[in-house]
Short mmCIF file of C-alpha atoms in Angstrom, two decimals:
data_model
loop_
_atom_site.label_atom_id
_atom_site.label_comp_id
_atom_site.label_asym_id
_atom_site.label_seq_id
_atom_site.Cartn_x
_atom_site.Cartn_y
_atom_site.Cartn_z
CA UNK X 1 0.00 0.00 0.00
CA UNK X 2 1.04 3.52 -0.72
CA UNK X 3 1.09 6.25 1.52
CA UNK X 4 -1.53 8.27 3.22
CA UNK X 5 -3.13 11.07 1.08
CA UNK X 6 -3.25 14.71 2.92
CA UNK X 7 -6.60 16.32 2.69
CA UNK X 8 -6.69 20.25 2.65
CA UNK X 9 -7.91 22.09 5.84
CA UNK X 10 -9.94 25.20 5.38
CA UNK X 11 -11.19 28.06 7.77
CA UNK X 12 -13.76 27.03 10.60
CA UNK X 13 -16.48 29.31 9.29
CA UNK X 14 -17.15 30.93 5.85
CA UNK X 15 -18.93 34.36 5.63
CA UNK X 16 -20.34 36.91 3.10
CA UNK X 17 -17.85 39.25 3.31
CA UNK X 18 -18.58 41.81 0.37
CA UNK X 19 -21.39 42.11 -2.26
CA UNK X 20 -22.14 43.95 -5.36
CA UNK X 21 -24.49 44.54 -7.90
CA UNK X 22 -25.15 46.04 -11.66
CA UNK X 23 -28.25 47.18 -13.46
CA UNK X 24 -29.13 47.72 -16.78
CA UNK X 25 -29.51 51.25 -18.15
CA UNK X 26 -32.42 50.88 -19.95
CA UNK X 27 -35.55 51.00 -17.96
CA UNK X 28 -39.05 49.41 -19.70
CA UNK X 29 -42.21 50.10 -18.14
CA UNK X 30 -45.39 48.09 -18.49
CA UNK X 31 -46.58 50.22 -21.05
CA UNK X 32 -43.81 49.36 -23.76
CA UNK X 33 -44.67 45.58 -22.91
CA UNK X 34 -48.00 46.40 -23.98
CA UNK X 35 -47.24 47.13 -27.16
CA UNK X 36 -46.92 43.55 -28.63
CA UNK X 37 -49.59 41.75 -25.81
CA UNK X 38 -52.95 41.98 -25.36
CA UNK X 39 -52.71 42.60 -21.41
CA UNK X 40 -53.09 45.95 -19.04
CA UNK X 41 -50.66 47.65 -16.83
CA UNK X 42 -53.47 47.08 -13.98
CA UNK X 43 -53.28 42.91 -15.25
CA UNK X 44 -49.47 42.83 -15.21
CA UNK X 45 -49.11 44.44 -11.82
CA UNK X 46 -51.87 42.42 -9.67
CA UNK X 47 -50.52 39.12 -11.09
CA UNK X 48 -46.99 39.63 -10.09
CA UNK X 49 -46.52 43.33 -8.80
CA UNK X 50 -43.91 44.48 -11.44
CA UNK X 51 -44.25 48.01 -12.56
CA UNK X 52 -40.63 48.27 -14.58
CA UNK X 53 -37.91 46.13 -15.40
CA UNK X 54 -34.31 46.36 -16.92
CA UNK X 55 -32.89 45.58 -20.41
CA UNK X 56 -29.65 45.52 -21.12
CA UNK X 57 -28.59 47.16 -24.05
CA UNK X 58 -26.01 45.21 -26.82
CA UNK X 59 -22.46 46.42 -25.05
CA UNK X 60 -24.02 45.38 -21.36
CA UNK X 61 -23.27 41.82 -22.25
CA UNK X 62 -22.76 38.92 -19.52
CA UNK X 63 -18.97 39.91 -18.86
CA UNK X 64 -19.19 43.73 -18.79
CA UNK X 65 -22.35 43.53 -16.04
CA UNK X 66 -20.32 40.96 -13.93
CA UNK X 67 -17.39 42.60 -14.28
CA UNK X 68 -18.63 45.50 -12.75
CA UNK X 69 -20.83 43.58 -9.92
CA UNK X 70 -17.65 41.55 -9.43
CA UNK X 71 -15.40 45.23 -8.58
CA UNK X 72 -17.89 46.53 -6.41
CA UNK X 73 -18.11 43.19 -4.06
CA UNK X 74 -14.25 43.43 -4.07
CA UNK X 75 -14.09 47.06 -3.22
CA UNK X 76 -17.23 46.26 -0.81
CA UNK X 77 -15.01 43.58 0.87
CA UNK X 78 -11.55 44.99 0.80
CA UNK X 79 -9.90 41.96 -0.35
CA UNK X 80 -7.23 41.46 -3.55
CA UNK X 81 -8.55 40.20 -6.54
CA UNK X 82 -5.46 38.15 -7.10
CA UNK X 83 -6.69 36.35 -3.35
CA UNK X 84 -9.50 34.95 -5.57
CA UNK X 85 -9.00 31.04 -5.41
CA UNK X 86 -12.77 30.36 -7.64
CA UNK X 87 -14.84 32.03 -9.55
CA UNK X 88 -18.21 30.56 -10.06
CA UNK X 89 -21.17 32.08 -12.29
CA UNK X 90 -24.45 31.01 -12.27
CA UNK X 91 -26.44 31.85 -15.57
CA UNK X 92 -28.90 30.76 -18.01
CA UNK X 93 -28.36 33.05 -20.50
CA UNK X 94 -24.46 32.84 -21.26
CA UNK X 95 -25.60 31.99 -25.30
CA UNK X 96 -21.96 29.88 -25.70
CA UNK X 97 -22.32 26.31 -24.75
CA UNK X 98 -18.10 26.52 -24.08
CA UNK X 99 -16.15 27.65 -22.40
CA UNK X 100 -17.61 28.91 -19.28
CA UNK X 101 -17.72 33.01 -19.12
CA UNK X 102 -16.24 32.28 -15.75
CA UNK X 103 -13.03 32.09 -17.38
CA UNK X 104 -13.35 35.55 -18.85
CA UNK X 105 -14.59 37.03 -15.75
CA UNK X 106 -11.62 35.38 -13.73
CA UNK X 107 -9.39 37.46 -16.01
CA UNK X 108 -11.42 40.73 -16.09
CA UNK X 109 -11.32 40.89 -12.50
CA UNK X 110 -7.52 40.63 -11.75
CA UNK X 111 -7.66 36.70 -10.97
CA UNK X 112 -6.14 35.22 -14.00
CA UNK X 113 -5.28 31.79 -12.50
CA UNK X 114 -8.29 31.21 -10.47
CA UNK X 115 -10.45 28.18 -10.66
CA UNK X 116 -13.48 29.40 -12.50
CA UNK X 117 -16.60 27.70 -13.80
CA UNK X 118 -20.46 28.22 -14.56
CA UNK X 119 -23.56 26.26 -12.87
CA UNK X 120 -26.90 26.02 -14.41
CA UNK X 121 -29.29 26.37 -11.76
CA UNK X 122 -31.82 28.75 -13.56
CA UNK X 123 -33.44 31.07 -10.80
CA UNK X 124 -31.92 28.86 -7.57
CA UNK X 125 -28.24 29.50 -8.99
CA UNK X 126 -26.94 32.44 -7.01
CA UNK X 127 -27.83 30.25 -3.68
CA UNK X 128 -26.41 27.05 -5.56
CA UNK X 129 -23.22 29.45 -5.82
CA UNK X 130 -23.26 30.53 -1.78
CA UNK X 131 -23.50 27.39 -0.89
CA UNK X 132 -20.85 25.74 -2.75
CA UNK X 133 -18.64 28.87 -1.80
CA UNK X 134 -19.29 28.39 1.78
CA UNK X 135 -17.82 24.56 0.98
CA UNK X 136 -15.05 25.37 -0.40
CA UNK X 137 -13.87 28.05 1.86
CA UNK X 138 -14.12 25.31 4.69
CA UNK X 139 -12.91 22.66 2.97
CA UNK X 140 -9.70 24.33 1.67
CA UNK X 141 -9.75 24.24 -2.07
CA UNK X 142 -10.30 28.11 -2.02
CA UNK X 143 -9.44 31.06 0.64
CA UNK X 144 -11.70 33.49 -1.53
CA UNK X 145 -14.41 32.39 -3.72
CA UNK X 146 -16.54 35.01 -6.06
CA UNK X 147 -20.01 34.51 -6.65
CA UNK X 148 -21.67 36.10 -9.74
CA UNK X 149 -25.61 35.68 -10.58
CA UNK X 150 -26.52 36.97 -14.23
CA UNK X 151 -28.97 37.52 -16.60
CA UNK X 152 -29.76 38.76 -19.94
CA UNK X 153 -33.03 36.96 -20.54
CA UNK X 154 -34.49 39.86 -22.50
CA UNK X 155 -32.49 37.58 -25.16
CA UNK X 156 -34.79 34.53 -24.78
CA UNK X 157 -37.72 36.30 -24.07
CA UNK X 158 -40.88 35.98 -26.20
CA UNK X 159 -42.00 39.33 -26.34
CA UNK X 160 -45.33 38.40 -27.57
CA UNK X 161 -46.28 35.47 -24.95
CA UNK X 162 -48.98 37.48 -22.96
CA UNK X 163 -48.01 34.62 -20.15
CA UNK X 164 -44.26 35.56 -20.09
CA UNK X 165 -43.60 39.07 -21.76
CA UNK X 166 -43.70 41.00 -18.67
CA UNK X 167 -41.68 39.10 -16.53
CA UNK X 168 -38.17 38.52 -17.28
CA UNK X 169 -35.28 41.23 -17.39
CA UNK X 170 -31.36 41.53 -16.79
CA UNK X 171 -28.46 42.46 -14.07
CA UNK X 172 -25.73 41.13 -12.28
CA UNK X 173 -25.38 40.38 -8.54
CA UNK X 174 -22.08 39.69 -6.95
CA UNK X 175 -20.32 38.04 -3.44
CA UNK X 176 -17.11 37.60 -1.85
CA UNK X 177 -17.31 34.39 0.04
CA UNK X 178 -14.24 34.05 2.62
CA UNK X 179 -12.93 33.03 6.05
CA UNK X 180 -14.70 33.77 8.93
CA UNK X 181 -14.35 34.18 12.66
CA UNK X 182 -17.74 33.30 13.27
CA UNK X 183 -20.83 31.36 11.07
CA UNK X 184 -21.49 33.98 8.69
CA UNK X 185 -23.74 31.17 5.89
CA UNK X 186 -25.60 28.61 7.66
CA UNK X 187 -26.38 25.51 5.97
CA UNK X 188 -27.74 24.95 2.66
CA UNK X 189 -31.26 23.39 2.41
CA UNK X 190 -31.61 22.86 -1.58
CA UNK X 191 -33.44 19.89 -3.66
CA UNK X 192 -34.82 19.53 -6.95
CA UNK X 193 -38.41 18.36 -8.51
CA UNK X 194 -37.56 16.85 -12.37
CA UNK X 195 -40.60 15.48 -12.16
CA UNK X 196 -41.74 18.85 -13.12
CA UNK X 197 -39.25 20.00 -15.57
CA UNK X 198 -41.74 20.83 -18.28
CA UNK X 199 -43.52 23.52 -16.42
CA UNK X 200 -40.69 26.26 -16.73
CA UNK X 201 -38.28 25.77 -19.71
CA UNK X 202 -36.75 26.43 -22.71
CA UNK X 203 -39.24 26.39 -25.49
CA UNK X 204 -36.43 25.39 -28.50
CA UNK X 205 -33.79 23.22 -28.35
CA UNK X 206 -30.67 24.68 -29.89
CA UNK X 207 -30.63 22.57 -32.88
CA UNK X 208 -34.76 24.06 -33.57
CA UNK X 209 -33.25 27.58 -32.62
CA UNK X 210 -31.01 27.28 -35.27
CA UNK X 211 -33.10 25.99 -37.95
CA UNK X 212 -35.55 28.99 -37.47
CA UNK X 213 -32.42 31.46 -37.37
CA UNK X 214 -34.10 33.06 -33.46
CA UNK X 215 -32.90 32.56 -30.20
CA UNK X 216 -34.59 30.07 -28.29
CA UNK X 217 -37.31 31.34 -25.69
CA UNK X 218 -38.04 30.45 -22.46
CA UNK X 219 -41.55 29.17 -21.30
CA UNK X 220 -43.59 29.04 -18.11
CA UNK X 221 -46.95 27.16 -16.99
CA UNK X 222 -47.64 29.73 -14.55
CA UNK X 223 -50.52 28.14 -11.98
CA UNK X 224 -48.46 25.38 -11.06
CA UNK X 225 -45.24 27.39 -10.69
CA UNK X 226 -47.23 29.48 -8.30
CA UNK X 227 -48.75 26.69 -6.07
CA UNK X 228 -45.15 24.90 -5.90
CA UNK X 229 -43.32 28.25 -5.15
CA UNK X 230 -45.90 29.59 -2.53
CA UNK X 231 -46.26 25.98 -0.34
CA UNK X 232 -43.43 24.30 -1.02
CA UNK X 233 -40.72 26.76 -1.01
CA UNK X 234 -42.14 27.80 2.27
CA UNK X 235 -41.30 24.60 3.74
CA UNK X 236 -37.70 24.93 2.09
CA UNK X 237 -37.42 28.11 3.99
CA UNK X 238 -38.76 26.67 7.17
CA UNK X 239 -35.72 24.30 6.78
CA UNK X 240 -33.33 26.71 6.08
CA UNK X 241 -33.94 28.70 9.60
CA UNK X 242 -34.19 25.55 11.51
CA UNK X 243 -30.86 23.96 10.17
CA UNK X 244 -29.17 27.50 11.04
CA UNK X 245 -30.88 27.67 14.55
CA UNK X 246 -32.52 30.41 14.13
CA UNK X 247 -36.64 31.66 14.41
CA UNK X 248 -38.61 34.06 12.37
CA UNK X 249 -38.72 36.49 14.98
CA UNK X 250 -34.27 36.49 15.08
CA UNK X 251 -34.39 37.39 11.37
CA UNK X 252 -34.11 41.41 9.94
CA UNK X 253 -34.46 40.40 6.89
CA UNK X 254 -36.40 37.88 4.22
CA UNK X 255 -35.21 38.17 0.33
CA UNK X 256 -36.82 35.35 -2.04
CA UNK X 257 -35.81 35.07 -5.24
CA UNK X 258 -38.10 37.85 -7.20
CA UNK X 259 -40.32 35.66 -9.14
CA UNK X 260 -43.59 37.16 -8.25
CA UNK X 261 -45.01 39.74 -5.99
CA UNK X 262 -47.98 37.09 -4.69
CA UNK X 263 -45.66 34.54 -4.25
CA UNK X 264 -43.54 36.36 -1.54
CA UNK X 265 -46.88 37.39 0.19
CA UNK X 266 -47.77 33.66 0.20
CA UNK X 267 -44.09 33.04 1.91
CA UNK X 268 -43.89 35.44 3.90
CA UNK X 269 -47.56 34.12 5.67
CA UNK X 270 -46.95 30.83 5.60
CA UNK X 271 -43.62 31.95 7.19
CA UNK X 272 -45.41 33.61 10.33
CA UNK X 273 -42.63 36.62 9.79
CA UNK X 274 -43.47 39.23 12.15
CA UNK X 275 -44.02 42.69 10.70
CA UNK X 276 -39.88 43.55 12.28
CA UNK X 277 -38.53 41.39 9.24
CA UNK X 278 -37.74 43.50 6.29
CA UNK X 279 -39.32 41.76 2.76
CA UNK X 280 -37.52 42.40 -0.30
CA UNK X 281 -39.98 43.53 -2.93
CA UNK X 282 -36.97 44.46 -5.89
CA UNK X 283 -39.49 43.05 -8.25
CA UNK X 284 -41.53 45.69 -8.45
CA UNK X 285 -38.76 47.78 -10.15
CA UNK X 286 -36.64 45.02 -11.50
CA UNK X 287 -38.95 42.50 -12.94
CA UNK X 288 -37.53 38.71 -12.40
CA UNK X 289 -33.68 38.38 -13.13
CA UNK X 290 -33.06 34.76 -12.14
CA UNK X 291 -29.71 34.10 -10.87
CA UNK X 292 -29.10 38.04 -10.19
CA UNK X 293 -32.49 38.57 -8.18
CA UNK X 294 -31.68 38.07 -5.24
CA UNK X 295 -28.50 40.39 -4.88
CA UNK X 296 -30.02 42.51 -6.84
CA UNK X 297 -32.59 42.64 -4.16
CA UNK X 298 -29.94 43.16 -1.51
CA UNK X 299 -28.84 45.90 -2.98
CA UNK X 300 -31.36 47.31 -3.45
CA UNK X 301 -32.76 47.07 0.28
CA UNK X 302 -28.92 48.43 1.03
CA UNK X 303 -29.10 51.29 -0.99
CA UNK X 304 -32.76 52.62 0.64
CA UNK X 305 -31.69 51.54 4.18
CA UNK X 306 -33.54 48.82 4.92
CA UNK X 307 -30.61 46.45 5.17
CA UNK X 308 -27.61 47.19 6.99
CA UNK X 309 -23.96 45.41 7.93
CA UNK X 310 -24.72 42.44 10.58
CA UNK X 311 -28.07 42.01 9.35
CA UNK X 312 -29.47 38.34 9.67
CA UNK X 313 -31.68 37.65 6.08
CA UNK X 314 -33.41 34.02 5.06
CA UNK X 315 -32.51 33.74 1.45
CA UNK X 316 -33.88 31.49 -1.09
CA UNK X 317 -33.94 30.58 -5.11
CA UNK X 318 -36.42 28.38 -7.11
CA UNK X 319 -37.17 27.95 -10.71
CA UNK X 320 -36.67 26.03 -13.72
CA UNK X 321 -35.56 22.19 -13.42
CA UNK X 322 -37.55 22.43 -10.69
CA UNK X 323 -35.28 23.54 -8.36
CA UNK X 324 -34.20 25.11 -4.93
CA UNK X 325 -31.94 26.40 -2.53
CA UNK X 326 -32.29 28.00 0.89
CA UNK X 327 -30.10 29.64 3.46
CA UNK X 328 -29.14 31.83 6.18
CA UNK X 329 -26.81 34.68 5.60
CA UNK X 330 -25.27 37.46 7.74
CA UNK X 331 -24.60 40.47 5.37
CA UNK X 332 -21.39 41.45 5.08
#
C-alpha cells in the first residue's frame, strides 16, 4: 500500500464578506410591454406586482455587467482580486455552450489563474453558488471564492407570450465568500423536482433555434409554478432557519428570489414573519432576473436603508428544473 493522502484544511467558518451589484440602463415600463400583448398595466401588476424592469442594451453583455458587480463586491469587501481562489457564475443566459464566461470574468477581474466555472441552476443558482462557496472556503480548495448571478433573458424572451412578456429582465449580482471568525452562511437546504421540468423551460432546443435562425425562448406554466413556489418553497425556507438555529422572529431580513409579488406574500404568511422582518420587494422595479435577483434585491434594500452590515436575512432561489436552494446569511 502507498502512503496516506493529505486532505486540505480550510477556515472554521465561511462568511459573506462583500457584495455587489449592476443594473441595466435601460428602464421598460409596463406600457412598452404592452405594445406587442394583449394585457393591461393594472393585469401585469396584480398578477406579479412588477411596474418596470431592466434591459440591457447590446455592449451590457454577460462579462461587462459581472465585471462590474464583481469590482464593487471586491471594493465592498476589501480583499485582492489576485486572493480569488474560484470564480463561479451562475447563468442561463451565457448563449456559448463553451467555455464557461467564468473564465473571462476570472481574467477581467484581476484573478487570471483562479479556478473558474459556470452552474446552471436557472433562478436557484446564485444560492447554488453561496452554498458551494461556503464549501469550499471550509474545505480548503479556495481562501476566496466570487459569486456572480446573471442575466440577460431579454435575449430569450418571447416578447409576444402574454403569459411571459412581462416578466423577465437583466443584471448582475455579486459576493465575496471568505474566512470567517464566526458562522457567517448557515447551511444549505436545496433539492430539486424533475418530475416537473416541463412547467418552466426552454421552449427550442438549440438545434430548432437554429433551424428557425431566433434565439430560443423560455416558457412558463404559470398556476403550477405558483402553487409549488408559494407551499413548497415555504417549507424549504422553514428548513433553512431551523438547520441554522434560528426563528422568524431572530431574522431582519427575508429576500426570495423575485419571481412574483404574490408569491412572496404567500411566503412570507406561511412563514409567520413578524411585521420587524424586512421583505424584499426588488421586483416591483426590476422585474424577475433569475440568478441576479436576489442580490439585486440586496442591494437594493442596502441602498434605501432597509438592510444594513450584521443584518441576519433568510434567502432562497427556485425555478426552472424544478429547483431550490435555501439559506441563512449574515450580510457582510
Amino acid at each position: 500500500m502507498g502512503g496516506q493522502i493529505n486532505q486540505s484544511i480550510g477556515a472554521e467558518h465561511a462568511a459573506v464578506l462583500g457584495l455587489g451589484s449592476y443594473r441595466p440602463r435601460r428602464v421598460v415600463p409596463n406600457a412598452e410591454i404592452l405594445e406587442q400583448i394583449d394585457s393591461s398595466d393594472e393585469w401585469i401588476q396584480t398578477r406579479s406586482g412588477i411596474k418596470e424592469r431592466r434591459w440591457a442594451d447590446p455592449d451590457e453583455t454577460i462579462l461587462m455587467m459581472s465585471t462590474n458587480a464583481a469590482k464593487e463586491a471586491l471594493a465592498d469587501s476589501g480583499i485582492d482580486p489576485a486572493q480569488i481562489g474560484c470564480v463561479v457564475v451562475a447563468t442561463v443566459t451565457h448563449l456559448y455552450q463553451t467555455p464557461a464566461i467564468a473564465t473571462q470574468l476570472a481574467v477581467a477581474v484581476g484573478a487570471p489563474t483562479a479556478a473558474a466555472f459556470d452552474i446552471s441552476a436557472a433562478c436557484a443558482g446564485f444560492c447554488y453558488g453561496i452554498a458551494m462557496a461556503s464549501d469550499l472556503v471550509r474545505g480548503g480548495s479556495a481562501k476566496y471564492v466570487l459569486v456572480i448571478g446573471v442575466e440577460r433573458l431579454s435575449d430569450i424572451t418571447d416578447r409576444t407570450d402574454r403569459g411571459t412578456a412581462f416578466i423577465f429582465a437583466d443584471g448582475a449580482g455579486a459576493a465575496i465568500v471568505g474566512p470567517s471568525d464566526e458562522p457567517g452562511i448557515g447551511p444549505v437546504v436545496w433539492g430539486s423536482d424533475g418530475t416537473q421540468h416541463q412547467v418552466i423551460s426552454q421552449k427550442e432546443s438549440w438545434q430548432e433555434a437554429a433551424g428557425s435562425y431566433q434565439w430560443p425562448h423560455l416558457t412558463m406554466d404559470g398556476n403550477p409554478v405558483f402553487r409549488w413556489a408559494s407551499f413548497e418553497m415555504a417549507k424549504a425556507a422553514q428548513q433553512a432557519l431551523d438547520v441554522a438555529g434560528v426563528k422568524a422572529e431572530d431574522l431582519d431580513l427575508f429576500i426570495p428570489h423575485q419571481a412574483n409579488e404574490r408569491i412572496t406574500d404567500a411566503m412570507r404568511r406561511t412563514l409567520k414573519l413578524p411585521e420587524t422582518v424586512k421583505v424584499a420587494r426588488d421586483i416591483q422595479r426590476q422585474g424577475n432576473t433569475s440568478a441576479a435577483s436576489i442580490p439585486l434585491a440586496i442591494a437594493t434594500m442596502r441602498e434605501e436603508g432597509e438592510a444594513k452590515s450584521g443584518d441576519l436575512a433568510l434567502i432562497i432561489g427556485f425555478g426552472a428544473g424544478l429547483v431550490y436552494a435555501a439559506q441563512v446569511v449574515r450580510l457582510p
